[in-house]
Each structure stands twice: as structure tokens, then as C-alpha cells.
Short mmCIF file of C-alpha atoms in Angstrom, two decimals:
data_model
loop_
_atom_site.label_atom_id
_atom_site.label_comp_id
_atom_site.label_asym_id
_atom_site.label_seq_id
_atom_site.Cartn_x
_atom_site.Cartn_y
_atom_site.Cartn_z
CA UNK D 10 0.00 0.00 0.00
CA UNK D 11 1.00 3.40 -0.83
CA UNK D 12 1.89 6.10 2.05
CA UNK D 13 -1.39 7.88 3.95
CA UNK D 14 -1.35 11.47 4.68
CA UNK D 15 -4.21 12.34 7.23
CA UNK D 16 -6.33 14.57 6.18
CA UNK D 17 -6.33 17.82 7.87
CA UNK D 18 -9.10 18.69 10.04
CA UNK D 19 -9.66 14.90 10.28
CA UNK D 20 -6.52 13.57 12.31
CA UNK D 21 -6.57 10.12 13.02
CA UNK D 22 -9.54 9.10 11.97
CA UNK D 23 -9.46 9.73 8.06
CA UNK D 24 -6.28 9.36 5.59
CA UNK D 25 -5.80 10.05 1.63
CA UNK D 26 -3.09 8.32 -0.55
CA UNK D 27 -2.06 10.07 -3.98
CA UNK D 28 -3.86 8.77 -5.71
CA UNK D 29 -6.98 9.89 -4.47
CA UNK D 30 -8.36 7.16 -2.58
CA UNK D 31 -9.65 7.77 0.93
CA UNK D 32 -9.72 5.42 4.11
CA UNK D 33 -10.92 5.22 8.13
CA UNK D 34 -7.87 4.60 10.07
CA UNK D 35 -8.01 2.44 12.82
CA UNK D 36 -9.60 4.35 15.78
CA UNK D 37 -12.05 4.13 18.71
CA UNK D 38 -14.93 6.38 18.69
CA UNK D 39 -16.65 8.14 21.42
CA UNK D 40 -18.87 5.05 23.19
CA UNK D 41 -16.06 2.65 23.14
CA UNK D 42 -16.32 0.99 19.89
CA UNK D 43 -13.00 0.18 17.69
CA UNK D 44 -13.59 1.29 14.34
CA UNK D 45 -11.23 -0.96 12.09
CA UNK D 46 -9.38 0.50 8.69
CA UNK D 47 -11.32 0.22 5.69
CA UNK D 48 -11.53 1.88 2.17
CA UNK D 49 -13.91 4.74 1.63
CA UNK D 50 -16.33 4.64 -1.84
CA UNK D 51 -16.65 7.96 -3.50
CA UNK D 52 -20.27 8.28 -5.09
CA UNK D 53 -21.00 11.01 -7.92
CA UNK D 54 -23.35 13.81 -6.86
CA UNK D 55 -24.62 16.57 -8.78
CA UNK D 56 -22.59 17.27 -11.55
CA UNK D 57 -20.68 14.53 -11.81
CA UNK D 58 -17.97 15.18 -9.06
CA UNK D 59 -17.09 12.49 -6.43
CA UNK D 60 -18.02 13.25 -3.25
CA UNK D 61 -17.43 11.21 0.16
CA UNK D 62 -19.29 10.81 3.57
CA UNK D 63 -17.24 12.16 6.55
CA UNK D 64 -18.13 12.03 10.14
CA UNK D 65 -16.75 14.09 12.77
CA UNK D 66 -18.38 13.75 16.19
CA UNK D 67 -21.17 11.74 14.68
CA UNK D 68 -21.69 14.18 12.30
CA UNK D 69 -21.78 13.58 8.57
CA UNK D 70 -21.48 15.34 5.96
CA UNK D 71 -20.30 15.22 2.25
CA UNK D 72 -16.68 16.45 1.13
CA UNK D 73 -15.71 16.72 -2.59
CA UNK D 74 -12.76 14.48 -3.14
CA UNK D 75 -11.03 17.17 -5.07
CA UNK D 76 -11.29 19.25 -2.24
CA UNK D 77 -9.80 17.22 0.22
CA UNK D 78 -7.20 15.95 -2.49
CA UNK D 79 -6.29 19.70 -3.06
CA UNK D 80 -6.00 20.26 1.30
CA UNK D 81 -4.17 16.80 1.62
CA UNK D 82 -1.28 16.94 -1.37
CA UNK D 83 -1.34 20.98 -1.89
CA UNK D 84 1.77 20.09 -4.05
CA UNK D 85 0.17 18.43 -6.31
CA UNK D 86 -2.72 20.48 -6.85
CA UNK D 87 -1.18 22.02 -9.44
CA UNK D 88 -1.72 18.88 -11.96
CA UNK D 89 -5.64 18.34 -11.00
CA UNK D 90 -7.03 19.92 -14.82
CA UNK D 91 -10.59 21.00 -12.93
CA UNK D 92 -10.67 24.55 -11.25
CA UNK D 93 -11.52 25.01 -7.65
#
């Protein structure tokens, strides 16, 4: 497997590798439960940009993947062809 970067504002819980692809690191959430490392599916929403679901204190919410590629790898953000 390629190297993980977390991304920011998700520390420990959530990683990115370069190429795109997101995953839930291994963690224990907030009523005990140990939440095991898995693979994250990006869906296409709207206009055909892949999104992903995100939780943050039980909270989720939807995160373009370009986004959090662009916050993740800022040195590569340069080669992504779509605008932000």
C-alpha cells in the first residue's frame, strides 16, 4: 500500500493516498467501539464530481474528493485539470 497522509481537520480518523483514494484509520470512537481500517467509496453527486461521507463527532457530511485531495497533497494540486 501506498503512504497515507491524514487529512487535515480529520486527524486520526481519516487518511488520503495520492492517488486519491480515501480510508478510516483504525480508531475508537466516542462510546467505546474500535472502528477498524477500511476503504472509503466515492459516489457522484450533482454534476458529476465524487463526493465522500465524513463524520466528525457523529456528524456527517459530504466532502468533494477534489477538495480534500487539493488540502491533503497541496503540491500536487497544481496537476488536478478542474478549477476550484
Amino acid at each position: 500500500m501506498t503512504k497515507l497522509r491524514t487529512i487535515p481537520g480529520f486527524e486520526g480518523t481519516y487518511g488520503m493516498n495520492p492517488a486519491g483514494e480515501v480510508f478510516r484509520l483504525e480508531s475508537v470512537d466516542e462510546s467505546g467501539h474500535v472502528r477498524k481500517f477500511k476503504s472509503l467509496r466515492a459516489t457522484v453527486h450533482g454534476r458529476g464530481y465524487l463526493y465522500v461521507r465524513l463524520s466528525v463527532n457523529g456528524v456527517r457530511k459530504m466532502y468533494s474528493l477534489n477538495a480534500l485531495f487539493r488540502q491533503t497533497f497541496p503540491e500536487h494540486s497544481s496537476l488536478l485539470g478542474v478549477a476550484a
